[in-house]
Amino acid sequence: MTSSRSMRRLPAGCRSTGGRMAIAMERCRHRFISLFNRHGYRLFWSSGLQLLETSWDLLPRTIRESLLVLTSPMGEPCCLRSDITLAAVNYLANHYSPQERPLRMCYADRLYRNPAPGGDLEKFQIGAELLGWEGEGADVEILSLLLEGLDSLGLNDGKLVLSDVTLVDSAMDKLDEGLKSDLLKALQEGSYRTYFKLLSGCRSTGNKLLEALPELKGGPEVLDEARKLTGAESLRSLDNISDILGRMGRSDRITFDLGSIRELDYYSGPVFDVYSPESGKSLGGGGRYDGLLCSYGLSGQAIGFGLDLEELAKHSIYRNPEPIVAIKGGGSQPDLVLSRCSAFHDAGLTTEITWSDDGDSGMARAKAKGYSWWYDPKNDTVTDISREGGKIASLEVWFRNREEKGSC
Amino acid sequence: MLTIALPTGRVMKEAIELLREAGLPSKKLSNPGRELVIEEDRIRYILAKPMDVPLYVDRGVADLALVGSDVMWESGARLVELLDTGMGRCSLQVAGPPELGERFRCHRSELMWLRVASKYPRIADDHFSRRGVQVEIVHLNGSIELAPMLGMTDCILDIVQTGTTLKANGLVTLEKVASVSLRLVASRKSASLRWDGIKPVLENMKGLVGEVVA
């Protein structure tokens, strides 16, 4: 016999999400996906299993080490999906002709990675990819839509921190491979101490950009500082993004950290992290990955991002969903009750019907569930059950009051 | 307001002295009483158990922190390491009874299934697995030196400052794992978005401790 304890338990690092959090995540997912759909991004559901051979060489060592590897029932070496970008590019390469590009995709799906102790084994990621566009505009399109998406979730203070891996590459161009790899590792790990220690041990670099890189942080003036240390060419993409987003009135939402590089090795141009004011962790990020397209035999640019849906939901306007109105169904005709529900739905509210004839127990159950309002279709009244002796009002008056106050 | 997390305990006094010398307000901090959150002139200090400090930074509650490199390694938190203050110097060592020394001098296969007591299970696992050695790690929270003395484990992995405690318990250093000192760290978000506030603190501390940093 199964004990109740073993029924409750989930594998370490896994989570089931229900209640308010699930509602918030679904609302965020819906808003985000709808926004990107309107801009021609097609929804993409990738396979949960990926062949090891299709991703092994394209993923950095840190992610390869964290893959959840298994053998499919057909005996093929696979891993659980650890990255959706690879799957999206693979899909494009196999299903679309060059004439159909650029291709826009968006998704919301789970990712699986073996976590550090106490970390999450599975995460819900939401993202978008723009693949195969060779002209200017793609970077700005994705970034401005991302900001619009954050705004629509109430994350109006969310910031994009931009950098460009080509700038880092050009700064390290003349270094020997060993030192370059150690410096990149130090930047990825955020160890400025190691970075400067390595530089000080290498007497002959004389490379001002390399020395300044981790300190080049702040507004657009940082690009001017970097321009003095390097050619304008390696800053062309960031200049372009800064200018256009500035003209769109988005300057306050972007900032630069030119020593910031992302973990995935396939990025090959501007990269970015997304931060909300309420969390110390990045909500996610992305960047340009033209090189990844090349590895699939495709030419052109590609840019995309992925965000942690649960973190987004926690900081979004949906973290406290609107109150649910409990409807007394017992004692009234079901068709009448259901039509009354529609009136609440039209006003953007959620309802739940209690079919019991016993109004008092129904009301008590609704109260216990944390609902704020009790509607009785028989006498067309709404009762505030969130407090003792709460007010009773006719439905018409209640709706009018709600409109005047702007909420319940 | 810049928020700085500080570890209570052994290094707190030194940390406060460093902050004072770096020109940060430290009057209230020197006599915190029972307060765990102290605000002085646009700086908020959070006083936390050393092992918890990385988490406060990682979760974005604190922008900056002074934290031991041992604790930082053990936590696995993804922080930006700005400066080695050189304070609180000690080292992480594997120590055990002298007769175990021979096994450490031989081929590393001799170390397979060694029983190691440690307050740092993650570091112990990391250290031995990097060398391809499988060990049995016993996670203890204090008086680690007791474990080999009572036969519970073969050796320990712990911080060693002077070596007096090891000597008193009949243990010797078998292997040095890493040097430990107090580091100035920032959250990834603060390092990118609050650099204007962080830079003067870093510059002042850099001037005091003399390490080449950003």
Coordinates of C-alpha atoms in Angstrom, one line a residue:
Chain A
M1 CA 0.0 0.0 0.0
T2 CA 1.3 3.5 -0.9
S3 CA 1.8 5.8 2.1
S4 CA 0.4 9.3 1.9
R5 CA 3.9 10.6 2.3
S6 CA 5.2 8.9 -0.8
M7 CA 2.2 10.2 -2.7
R8 CA 3.1 13.7 -1.8
R9 CA 6.8 13.5 -2.6
L10 CA 8.3 14.8 -5.8
P11 CA 11.8 14.0 -7.1
A12 CA 14.3 16.5 -5.6
G13 CA 14.5 19.6 -7.7
C14 CA 11.1 19.1 -9.3
R15 CA 8.0 21.1 -8.6
S16 CA 4.3 21.0 -9.3
T17 CA 2.7 24.4 -9.5
G18 CA -0.9 25.1 -8.8
G19 CA -3.1 27.8 -7.2
R20 CA -2.3 31.5 -7.6
M21 CA 1.2 30.8 -9.0
A22 CA -0.1 28.6 -11.7
I23 CA -2.7 31.2 -12.6
A24 CA 0.0 34.0 -12.7
M25 CA 2.3 31.8 -14.9
E26 CA -0.5 31.0 -17.3
R27 CA -1.6 34.7 -17.5
C28 CA 2.1 35.8 -18.2
R29 CA 2.5 33.0 -20.7
H30 CA -0.7 34.0 -22.5
R31 CA 0.2 37.7 -22.6
F32 CA 3.7 37.1 -23.8
I33 CA 2.8 34.5 -26.5
S34 CA -0.1 36.7 -27.7
L35 CA 2.2 39.7 -28.1
F36 CA 4.8 37.7 -30.1
N37 CA 2.1 35.9 -32.2
R38 CA 0.7 39.3 -33.2
H39 CA 4.2 40.1 -34.6
G40 CA 4.4 36.9 -36.7
Y41 CA 6.2 34.7 -34.2
R42 CA 4.8 31.2 -34.7
L43 CA 4.3 29.0 -31.6
F44 CA 6.8 26.2 -31.4
W45 CA 6.6 23.0 -29.3
S46 CA 9.9 21.2 -29.2
S47 CA 10.4 17.6 -28.5
G48 CA 11.0 16.7 -24.9
L49 CA 13.8 14.4 -25.8
Q50 CA 16.7 15.5 -27.9
L51 CA 19.3 13.3 -29.5
L52 CA 22.7 13.7 -27.8
E53 CA 24.4 13.8 -31.2
T54 CA 22.4 16.9 -32.2
S55 CA 23.3 19.0 -29.2
W56 CA 26.5 17.7 -27.6
D57 CA 29.0 19.7 -29.7
L58 CA 26.9 22.9 -29.7
L59 CA 26.5 23.2 -25.9
P60 CA 29.2 24.5 -23.6
R61 CA 30.9 22.2 -21.1
T62 CA 28.9 23.5 -18.2
I63 CA 25.6 22.6 -19.8
R64 CA 26.9 19.3 -21.2
E65 CA 27.8 18.3 -17.6
S66 CA 24.3 19.1 -16.5
L67 CA 22.3 17.2 -19.2
L68 CA 19.9 14.6 -18.0
V69 CA 21.0 11.8 -20.2
L70 CA 18.9 8.7 -21.0
T71 CA 18.3 6.1 -23.6
S72 CA 15.0 6.2 -25.5
P73 CA 13.0 3.0 -25.7
M74 CA 14.4 2.7 -29.3
G75 CA 17.9 2.6 -27.9
E76 CA 18.9 6.1 -29.0
P77 CA 21.2 8.1 -26.7
C78 CA 19.1 11.2 -25.7
C79 CA 18.9 13.9 -23.1
L80 CA 15.9 15.7 -21.7
R81 CA 15.5 19.1 -23.4
S82 CA 18.0 21.5 -21.9
D83 CA 17.9 24.3 -24.4
I84 CA 15.1 25.3 -26.8
T85 CA 17.1 27.5 -29.2
L86 CA 19.0 24.5 -30.5
A87 CA 15.7 22.7 -31.1
A88 CA 14.3 25.8 -32.9
V89 CA 17.3 26.1 -35.2
N90 CA 17.2 22.4 -35.9
Y91 CA 13.5 22.7 -36.8
L92 CA 14.2 25.7 -39.1
A93 CA 17.1 23.9 -40.9
N94 CA 14.9 20.8 -41.5
H95 CA 11.5 22.3 -42.3
Y96 CA 11.9 25.6 -44.1
S97 CA 13.5 26.7 -47.4
P98 CA 15.7 29.8 -47.5
Q99 CA 12.9 31.7 -49.3
E100 CA 10.7 31.4 -46.2
R101 CA 13.1 33.1 -43.9
P102 CA 13.2 35.1 -41.7
L103 CA 11.4 32.8 -39.4
R104 CA 10.0 33.9 -36.1
M105 CA 9.2 31.4 -33.3
C106 CA 8.1 31.7 -29.7
Y107 CA 7.6 29.1 -27.1
A108 CA 6.8 28.3 -23.5
D109 CA 8.1 24.9 -22.3
R110 CA 10.0 23.1 -19.6
L111 CA 13.8 22.8 -19.6
Y112 CA 15.7 20.1 -17.6
R113 CA 19.2 20.4 -16.2
N114 CA 21.0 18.7 -13.4
P115 CA 21.2 21.5 -10.8
A116 CA 23.6 22.5 -8.1
P117 CA 22.6 21.2 -4.7
G118 CA 19.3 22.7 -3.7
G119 CA 18.6 24.1 -7.2
D120 CA 15.8 23.3 -9.7
L121 CA 16.0 20.3 -12.0
E122 CA 13.2 21.7 -14.2
K123 CA 12.4 25.2 -15.2
F124 CA 9.6 26.7 -17.3
Q125 CA 11.1 28.9 -20.0
I126 CA 9.4 31.4 -22.2
G127 CA 11.2 32.8 -25.2
A128 CA 11.3 33.9 -28.8
E129 CA 13.7 33.5 -31.7
L130 CA 14.1 35.4 -34.9
L131 CA 16.1 33.3 -37.4
G132 CA 17.6 34.0 -40.7
W133 CA 17.3 37.8 -41.2
E134 CA 20.5 39.4 -42.6
G135 CA 19.6 43.1 -42.5
E136 CA 19.5 45.5 -39.5
G137 CA 16.4 45.7 -37.3
A138 CA 16.2 42.1 -36.0
D139 CA 18.1 43.0 -32.8
V140 CA 15.9 46.0 -32.1
E141 CA 12.7 44.1 -33.0
I142 CA 13.4 41.4 -30.5
L143 CA 14.6 43.8 -27.7
S144 CA 11.7 46.2 -28.1
L145 CA 9.2 43.3 -28.1
L146 CA 10.8 41.9 -25.1
L147 CA 10.5 45.3 -23.3
E148 CA 6.9 45.5 -24.5
G149 CA 6.3 42.1 -23.1
L150 CA 7.8 43.0 -19.7
D151 CA 5.6 46.2 -19.7
S152 CA 2.5 44.2 -20.4
L153 CA 3.2 42.1 -17.3
G154 CA 3.7 45.1 -15.1
L155 CA 7.5 44.9 -15.1
N156 CA 7.9 48.5 -16.2
D157 CA 11.2 48.8 -14.3
G158 CA 12.7 45.7 -15.9
K159 CA 16.1 46.5 -17.4
L160 CA 18.1 45.0 -20.2
V161 CA 21.9 44.8 -19.6
L162 CA 23.6 44.7 -23.0
S163 CA 27.0 43.6 -24.1
D164 CA 28.6 42.2 -27.2
V165 CA 30.8 39.1 -27.4
T166 CA 32.5 40.4 -30.6
L167 CA 33.9 43.3 -28.5
V168 CA 35.3 40.8 -25.9
D169 CA 36.6 38.7 -28.8
S170 CA 38.4 41.6 -30.4
A171 CA 39.9 42.6 -27.0
M172 CA 41.3 39.1 -26.7
D173 CA 42.2 38.6 -30.3
K174 CA 46.0 38.6 -30.0
L175 CA 46.2 36.5 -26.8
D176 CA 47.2 32.9 -26.8
E177 CA 44.3 30.5 -26.6
G178 CA 45.1 29.3 -23.1
L179 CA 45.0 32.8 -21.6
K180 CA 42.0 33.8 -23.6
S181 CA 40.1 30.8 -22.4
D182 CA 41.0 31.5 -18.8
L183 CA 40.0 35.2 -19.1
L184 CA 36.7 34.2 -20.6
K185 CA 36.1 31.7 -17.9
A186 CA 36.8 34.4 -15.3
L187 CA 34.3 36.8 -16.9
Q188 CA 31.7 34.1 -17.2
E189 CA 32.2 33.1 -13.5
G190 CA 32.1 36.8 -12.5
S191 CA 35.6 36.5 -10.9
Y192 CA 37.1 40.0 -11.6
R193 CA 39.8 39.1 -9.0
T194 CA 41.0 36.2 -11.2
Y195 CA 40.6 38.2 -14.4
F196 CA 42.9 41.0 -13.2
K197 CA 45.3 38.5 -11.6
L198 CA 45.6 36.8 -15.0
L199 CA 46.1 40.1 -16.8
S200 CA 48.7 41.3 -14.3
G201 CA 50.6 38.0 -14.8
C202 CA 50.8 38.7 -18.5
R203 CA 53.1 41.7 -18.8
S204 CA 53.0 42.4 -22.5
T205 CA 49.3 42.8 -23.3
G206 CA 49.3 46.6 -23.1
N207 CA 45.7 46.2 -24.1
K208 CA 43.7 49.1 -22.6
L209 CA 40.3 47.6 -23.6
L210 CA 41.1 44.3 -22.0
E211 CA 42.1 46.2 -18.8
A212 CA 39.0 48.3 -18.8
L213 CA 36.4 45.7 -19.9
P214 CA 34.9 44.7 -16.6
E215 CA 34.6 48.4 -15.6
L216 CA 32.7 49.5 -18.7
K217 CA 29.3 49.6 -17.1
G218 CA 26.5 52.2 -17.2
G219 CA 24.6 54.2 -19.8
P220 CA 25.3 55.0 -23.5
E221 CA 28.4 57.0 -22.4
V222 CA 30.1 53.6 -21.8
L223 CA 30.0 53.0 -25.6
D224 CA 31.9 56.3 -26.1
E225 CA 34.5 55.2 -23.5
A226 CA 34.8 51.8 -25.3
R227 CA 35.1 53.6 -28.7
K228 CA 38.2 55.4 -27.5
L229 CA 39.8 52.0 -26.7
T230 CA 38.7 50.1 -29.8
G231 CA 37.6 50.5 -33.3
A232 CA 34.0 51.7 -33.9
E233 CA 33.3 48.6 -36.0
S234 CA 33.0 46.2 -33.0
L235 CA 30.5 48.6 -31.4
R236 CA 28.3 49.0 -34.5
S237 CA 25.6 46.7 -33.3
L238 CA 25.4 48.1 -29.8
D239 CA 25.4 51.7 -31.2
N240 CA 22.6 50.8 -33.5
I241 CA 20.5 49.2 -30.7
S242 CA 21.2 52.2 -28.4
D243 CA 20.3 54.8 -31.0
I244 CA 17.1 53.1 -32.2
L245 CA 15.8 52.2 -28.7
G246 CA 16.7 55.7 -27.6
R247 CA 14.6 57.2 -30.4
M248 CA 11.8 54.8 -29.3
G249 CA 12.0 56.4 -25.8
R250 CA 13.5 53.2 -24.3
S251 CA 16.9 54.6 -23.2
D252 CA 15.9 54.3 -19.5
R253 CA 15.4 50.6 -19.9
I254 CA 18.8 49.6 -21.3
T255 CA 22.2 49.8 -19.7
F256 CA 25.6 48.4 -20.7
D257 CA 28.0 46.0 -19.0
L258 CA 30.6 45.3 -21.7
G259 CA 32.4 42.7 -19.6
S260 CA 29.3 40.6 -19.2
I261 CA 29.2 37.5 -21.3
R262 CA 26.7 34.7 -21.2
E263 CA 27.3 31.1 -20.4
L264 CA 26.3 29.6 -23.8
D265 CA 29.3 29.6 -26.2
Y266 CA 27.1 29.9 -29.3
Y267 CA 26.5 33.7 -29.0
S268 CA 28.3 35.7 -31.6
G269 CA 27.1 39.4 -31.3
P270 CA 25.1 41.5 -28.9
V271 CA 24.0 39.6 -25.7
F272 CA 21.8 40.7 -22.9
D273 CA 20.5 39.9 -19.4
V274 CA 17.1 40.9 -18.1
Y275 CA 16.7 42.1 -14.5
S276 CA 13.6 43.0 -12.5
P277 CA 14.1 45.5 -9.6
E278 CA 12.8 43.0 -7.1
S279 CA 15.2 40.1 -7.7
G280 CA 19.0 39.8 -7.6
K281 CA 18.9 37.1 -10.2
S282 CA 18.7 37.5 -13.9
L283 CA 15.2 36.7 -15.2
G284 CA 17.0 35.3 -18.3
G285 CA 18.5 36.7 -21.4
G286 CA 19.7 36.0 -24.8
G287 CA 21.5 37.4 -27.8
R288 CA 22.7 37.0 -31.3
Y289 CA 23.9 33.5 -32.4
D290 CA 24.7 33.7 -36.1
G291 CA 27.5 31.1 -35.6
L292 CA 25.0 28.6 -34.4
L293 CA 23.1 28.9 -37.7
C294 CA 26.4 28.3 -39.5
S295 CA 26.9 25.1 -37.7
Y296 CA 23.6 23.9 -39.2
G297 CA 24.7 25.0 -42.7
L298 CA 22.5 28.1 -42.7
S299 CA 23.7 31.7 -43.3
G300 CA 22.3 34.9 -41.8
Q301 CA 21.6 36.3 -38.4
A302 CA 19.7 34.9 -35.5
I303 CA 18.7 36.4 -32.2
G304 CA 16.6 35.1 -29.4
F305 CA 16.0 35.0 -25.7
G306 CA 14.6 32.9 -22.9
L307 CA 13.1 34.0 -19.6
D308 CA 12.2 32.1 -16.5
L309 CA 8.4 32.0 -16.5
E310 CA 8.1 31.4 -12.8
E311 CA 10.3 34.4 -11.9
L312 CA 8.4 36.5 -14.4
A313 CA 5.1 35.5 -12.8
K314 CA 6.4 36.2 -9.2
H315 CA 7.2 39.8 -10.2
S316 CA 4.3 40.4 -12.5
I317 CA 0.9 42.1 -12.0
Y318 CA -0.6 38.7 -11.9
R319 CA 1.1 37.5 -8.8
N320 CA -2.1 38.3 -6.9
P321 CA -4.9 37.2 -9.3
E322 CA -8.2 39.1 -9.1
P323 CA -10.7 37.9 -6.5
I324 CA -13.0 35.1 -7.4
V325 CA -16.7 35.6 -7.1
A326 CA -18.5 32.6 -5.5
I327 CA -22.0 32.1 -7.1
K328 CA -24.8 30.4 -5.2
G329 CA -26.1 27.9 -7.7
G330 CA -28.3 25.7 -5.5
G331 CA -32.0 26.6 -5.7
S332 CA -31.8 28.3 -9.0
Q333 CA -32.0 27.1 -12.6
P334 CA -28.5 26.2 -13.9
D335 CA -29.0 28.1 -17.2
L336 CA -29.9 31.2 -15.2
V337 CA -26.9 30.8 -12.9
L338 CA -24.5 30.2 -15.9
S339 CA -25.8 33.3 -17.7
R340 CA -25.3 35.4 -14.5
C341 CA -21.6 34.1 -14.5
S342 CA -21.2 35.6 -17.9
A343 CA -21.9 39.1 -16.5
F344 CA -19.0 38.7 -14.1
H345 CA -16.8 37.3 -16.8
D346 CA -17.6 40.2 -19.1
A347 CA -16.3 42.5 -16.3
G348 CA -13.0 40.5 -16.2
L349 CA -13.8 38.6 -13.1
T350 CA -13.6 34.8 -12.4
T351 CA -16.4 32.9 -10.9
E352 CA -17.0 29.5 -9.2
I353 CA -20.4 28.1 -8.6
T354 CA -21.5 26.3 -5.5
W355 CA -24.4 23.9 -6.4
S356 CA -25.4 23.2 -2.8
D357 CA -28.9 24.3 -1.7
D358 CA -27.4 25.2 1.7
G359 CA -26.5 28.8 1.3
D360 CA -24.7 29.2 4.7
S361 CA -22.4 26.2 4.2
G362 CA -21.7 27.3 0.6
M363 CA -20.8 30.8 1.8
A364 CA -18.6 29.3 4.5
R365 CA -16.7 27.1 2.0
A366 CA -16.2 30.1 -0.3
K367 CA -14.9 32.1 2.6
A368 CA -12.5 29.3 3.5
K369 CA -11.2 29.3 0.0
G370 CA -10.3 32.9 0.3
Y371 CA -13.0 34.3 -2.0
S372 CA -14.1 37.8 -1.5
W373 CA -17.6 37.9 -2.9
W374 CA -20.8 35.8 -2.7
Y375 CA -23.5 36.3 -5.3
D376 CA -27.0 35.0 -4.9
P377 CA -28.9 35.0 -8.3
K378 CA -32.2 34.5 -6.5
N379 CA -32.3 38.0 -4.9
D380 CA -29.6 39.4 -7.3
T381 CA -27.3 40.5 -4.4
V382 CA -23.5 40.5 -3.8
T383 CA -22.2 40.0 -0.3
D384 CA -18.7 41.0 0.9
I385 CA -17.6 37.8 2.7
S386 CA -14.0 38.9 3.2
R387 CA -15.0 40.5 6.5
E388 CA -17.4 39.9 9.3
G389 CA -20.8 41.5 8.6
G390 CA -19.7 42.5 5.1
K391 CA -21.8 44.7 3.0
I392 CA -24.7 43.4 0.8
A393 CA -25.4 45.3 -2.4
S394 CA -27.6 44.7 -5.4
L395 CA -25.6 43.4 -8.4
E396 CA -26.2 46.7 -10.3
V397 CA -25.0 48.8 -7.4
W398 CA -22.0 46.5 -6.8
F399 CA -20.9 46.8 -10.4
R400 CA -21.4 50.6 -10.3
N401 CA -19.3 50.9 -7.1
R402 CA -16.6 48.7 -8.5
E403 CA -16.4 50.8 -11.7
E404 CA -16.1 54.0 -9.6
K405 CA -13.4 52.6 -7.3
G406 CA -11.6 51.0 -10.3
S407 CA -11.7 47.6 -8.5
C408 CA -13.6 45.4 -6.0
Chain B
M1 CA 20.8 53.0 -0.7
L2 CA 23.6 50.4 -1.0
T3 CA 23.0 47.3 1.1
I4 CA 26.1 45.4 2.4
A5 CA 25.9 41.9 4.0
L6 CA 28.5 41.2 6.6
P7 CA 29.4 37.9 8.3
T8 CA 29.0 37.8 12.1
G9 CA 31.6 35.8 14.1
R10 CA 35.4 35.5 13.7
V11 CA 36.0 38.1 11.0
M12 CA 33.3 40.6 11.8
K13 CA 35.6 42.9 13.7
E14 CA 38.1 43.0 10.9
A15 CA 35.4 43.6 8.4
I16 CA 34.0 46.6 10.3
E17 CA 37.5 48.0 10.6
L18 CA 38.0 47.6 6.8
L19 CA 34.7 49.4 6.1
R20 CA 35.7 52.2 8.5
E21 CA 39.1 52.7 6.9
A22 CA 37.4 52.6 3.4
G23 CA 35.3 55.6 4.6
L24 CA 32.0 53.9 5.0
P25 CA 29.9 54.7 8.0
S26 CA 30.5 52.3 10.9
K27 CA 29.5 54.1 14.1
K28 CA 26.3 52.2 14.7
L29 CA 27.9 49.1 13.2
S30 CA 30.6 49.0 15.8
N31 CA 27.9 48.6 18.5
P32 CA 25.0 46.8 16.8
G33 CA 23.5 45.3 20.0
R34 CA 20.9 42.9 18.9
E35 CA 20.1 44.6 15.7
L36 CA 20.6 42.6 12.5
V37 CA 19.8 45.4 10.0
I38 CA 21.6 48.7 10.6
E39 CA 21.2 51.8 8.5
E40 CA 23.8 54.6 8.5
D41 CA 24.2 57.4 6.0
R42 CA 22.6 55.8 2.9
I43 CA 24.2 52.4 3.7
R44 CA 22.3 49.5 5.0
Y45 CA 24.2 46.7 6.7
I46 CA 22.8 43.2 7.1
L47 CA 24.5 41.0 9.8
A48 CA 24.2 37.4 8.9
K49 CA 25.7 34.0 9.7
P50 CA 28.8 33.6 7.5
M51 CA 27.3 30.6 5.6
D52 CA 24.2 32.6 4.8
V53 CA 25.9 35.7 3.4
P54 CA 26.3 34.5 -0.2
L55 CA 22.6 33.7 -0.3
Y56 CA 21.7 37.3 0.7
V57 CA 23.7 38.6 -2.2
D58 CA 22.6 35.9 -4.7
R59 CA 19.0 36.6 -3.9
G60 CA 19.4 40.4 -4.4
V61 CA 18.7 41.4 -0.8
A62 CA 22.3 42.8 -0.6
D63 CA 24.2 44.5 -3.3
L64 CA 27.6 43.8 -1.8
A65 CA 29.1 41.6 0.9
L66 CA 32.3 40.6 2.6
V67 CA 32.5 36.9 2.6
G68 CA 35.1 34.2 3.2
S69 CA 36.2 32.4 0.0
D70 CA 35.6 29.1 1.7
V71 CA 31.9 30.0 2.3
M72 CA 31.6 31.4 -1.2
W73 CA 32.9 28.2 -2.7
E74 CA 30.7 26.0 -0.5
S75 CA 27.5 28.0 -1.4
G76 CA 28.0 27.6 -5.1
A77 CA 26.2 31.0 -5.5
R78 CA 26.9 32.9 -8.8
L79 CA 28.5 36.1 -7.4
V80 CA 30.8 38.7 -8.9
E81 CA 34.1 38.5 -7.0
L82 CA 35.6 42.0 -6.9
L83 CA 38.5 41.9 -4.5
D84 CA 40.6 39.8 -2.2
T85 CA 40.9 41.9 0.9
G86 CA 43.6 39.6 2.2
M87 CA 41.9 39.6 5.6
G88 CA 41.0 36.6 7.7
R89 CA 43.7 34.5 6.0
C90 CA 43.7 30.8 6.6
S91 CA 43.6 27.7 4.5
L92 CA 41.4 24.8 3.7
Q93 CA 43.3 21.6 4.4
V94 CA 42.9 17.9 4.5
A95 CA 44.2 16.7 7.9
G96 CA 44.4 13.4 9.7
P97 CA 46.6 11.2 11.9
P98 CA 50.3 11.2 10.8
E99 CA 50.1 7.5 9.8
L100 CA 47.7 8.5 7.0
G101 CA 50.4 10.6 5.4
E102 CA 51.8 7.6 3.5
R103 CA 48.5 7.0 1.6
F104 CA 48.5 10.7 0.5
R105 CA 52.1 10.4 -0.7
C106 CA 51.3 7.2 -2.8
H107 CA 49.3 6.9 -5.9
R108 CA 45.9 8.5 -5.5
S109 CA 44.1 5.2 -5.9
E110 CA 45.3 4.6 -2.3
L111 CA 42.8 7.3 -1.3
M112 CA 39.7 5.5 -2.7
W113 CA 36.9 5.3 -0.1
L114 CA 38.6 7.5 2.4
R115 CA 36.2 8.7 5.0
V116 CA 36.3 12.5 5.2
A117 CA 34.5 14.6 7.9
S118 CA 33.8 18.2 6.9
K119 CA 31.7 21.3 7.4
Y120 CA 32.2 21.7 3.6
P121 CA 30.6 18.7 1.9
R122 CA 30.4 20.5 -1.5
I123 CA 34.1 21.5 -1.4
A124 CA 35.2 18.1 -0.2
D125 CA 33.2 16.4 -3.0
D126 CA 34.6 18.9 -5.6
H127 CA 38.2 18.5 -4.4
F128 CA 38.3 14.8 -4.4
S129 CA 36.2 14.2 -7.5
R130 CA 38.4 16.5 -9.5
R131 CA 41.2 14.1 -8.7
G132 CA 39.1 11.1 -9.6
V133 CA 39.0 9.9 -6.0
Q134 CA 35.8 8.6 -4.6
V135 CA 35.5 9.3 -0.9
E136 CA 32.8 9.0 1.7
I137 CA 31.9 12.5 3.0
V138 CA 30.5 12.8 6.5
H139 CA 28.9 16.2 7.0
L140 CA 29.5 17.6 10.5
N141 CA 28.7 21.1 11.7
G142 CA 31.4 21.5 14.4
S143 CA 34.3 19.9 16.3
I144 CA 35.4 18.2 13.1
E145 CA 38.7 17.1 14.7
L146 CA 36.7 14.7 16.9
A147 CA 35.7 12.5 13.9
P148 CA 39.1 10.8 13.2
M149 CA 40.0 10.8 16.9
L150 CA 36.9 8.7 17.6
G151 CA 37.3 6.5 14.5
M152 CA 34.3 7.9 12.7
T153 CA 36.3 9.1 9.7
D154 CA 39.9 8.7 8.5
C155 CA 40.5 12.4 8.1
I156 CA 38.9 15.9 7.9
L157 CA 38.7 18.7 5.5
D158 CA 38.5 22.0 7.3
I159 CA 39.8 25.5 7.6
V160 CA 43.1 25.8 9.5
Q161 CA 44.3 29.1 10.9
T162 CA 47.3 28.4 13.1
G163 CA 47.3 24.6 13.3
T164 CA 47.1 24.6 17.1
T165 CA 43.7 22.8 17.1
L166 CA 45.0 20.1 14.7
K167 CA 48.1 19.6 16.9
A168 CA 46.1 19.4 20.1
N169 CA 44.0 16.6 18.5
G170 CA 47.0 14.7 17.1
L171 CA 46.3 15.6 13.5
V172 CA 48.7 16.8 10.8
T173 CA 48.2 18.5 7.4
L174 CA 47.9 15.9 4.7
E175 CA 47.1 18.2 1.8
K176 CA 46.4 21.8 1.2
V177 CA 43.2 22.4 -0.7
A178 CA 43.0 26.2 -1.1
S179 CA 43.9 29.5 0.5
V180 CA 41.0 31.3 2.2
S181 CA 40.5 35.0 2.8
L182 CA 37.8 37.6 3.0
R183 CA 36.5 38.7 -0.4
L184 CA 34.4 41.6 -1.5
V185 CA 31.6 40.3 -3.7
A186 CA 28.5 41.7 -5.5
S187 CA 25.4 40.2 -7.0
R188 CA 25.4 40.0 -10.8
K189 CA 22.5 42.4 -11.0
S190 CA 24.1 45.0 -8.7
A191 CA 27.5 44.7 -10.5
S192 CA 25.7 45.6 -13.8
L193 CA 23.1 48.1 -12.6
R194 CA 24.6 49.7 -9.4
W195 CA 28.3 50.0 -10.5
D196 CA 28.3 53.8 -9.7
G197 CA 27.6 53.0 -6.0
I198 CA 29.9 49.9 -5.9
K199 CA 32.9 51.4 -7.7
P200 CA 33.8 54.0 -4.9
V201 CA 33.6 51.3 -2.2
L202 CA 35.8 49.0 -4.4
E203 CA 38.3 51.7 -5.2
N204 CA 38.7 52.7 -1.5
M205 CA 39.2 49.1 -0.4
K206 CA 41.6 48.5 -3.3
G207 CA 43.6 51.4 -2.0
L208 CA 43.7 49.9 1.4
V209 CA 44.5 46.3 0.5
G210 CA 46.7 47.0 -2.5
E211 CA 45.4 44.2 -4.8
V212 CA 45.2 44.9 -8.6
V213 CA 41.5 44.9 -9.2
A214 CA 38.9 46.5 -11.5

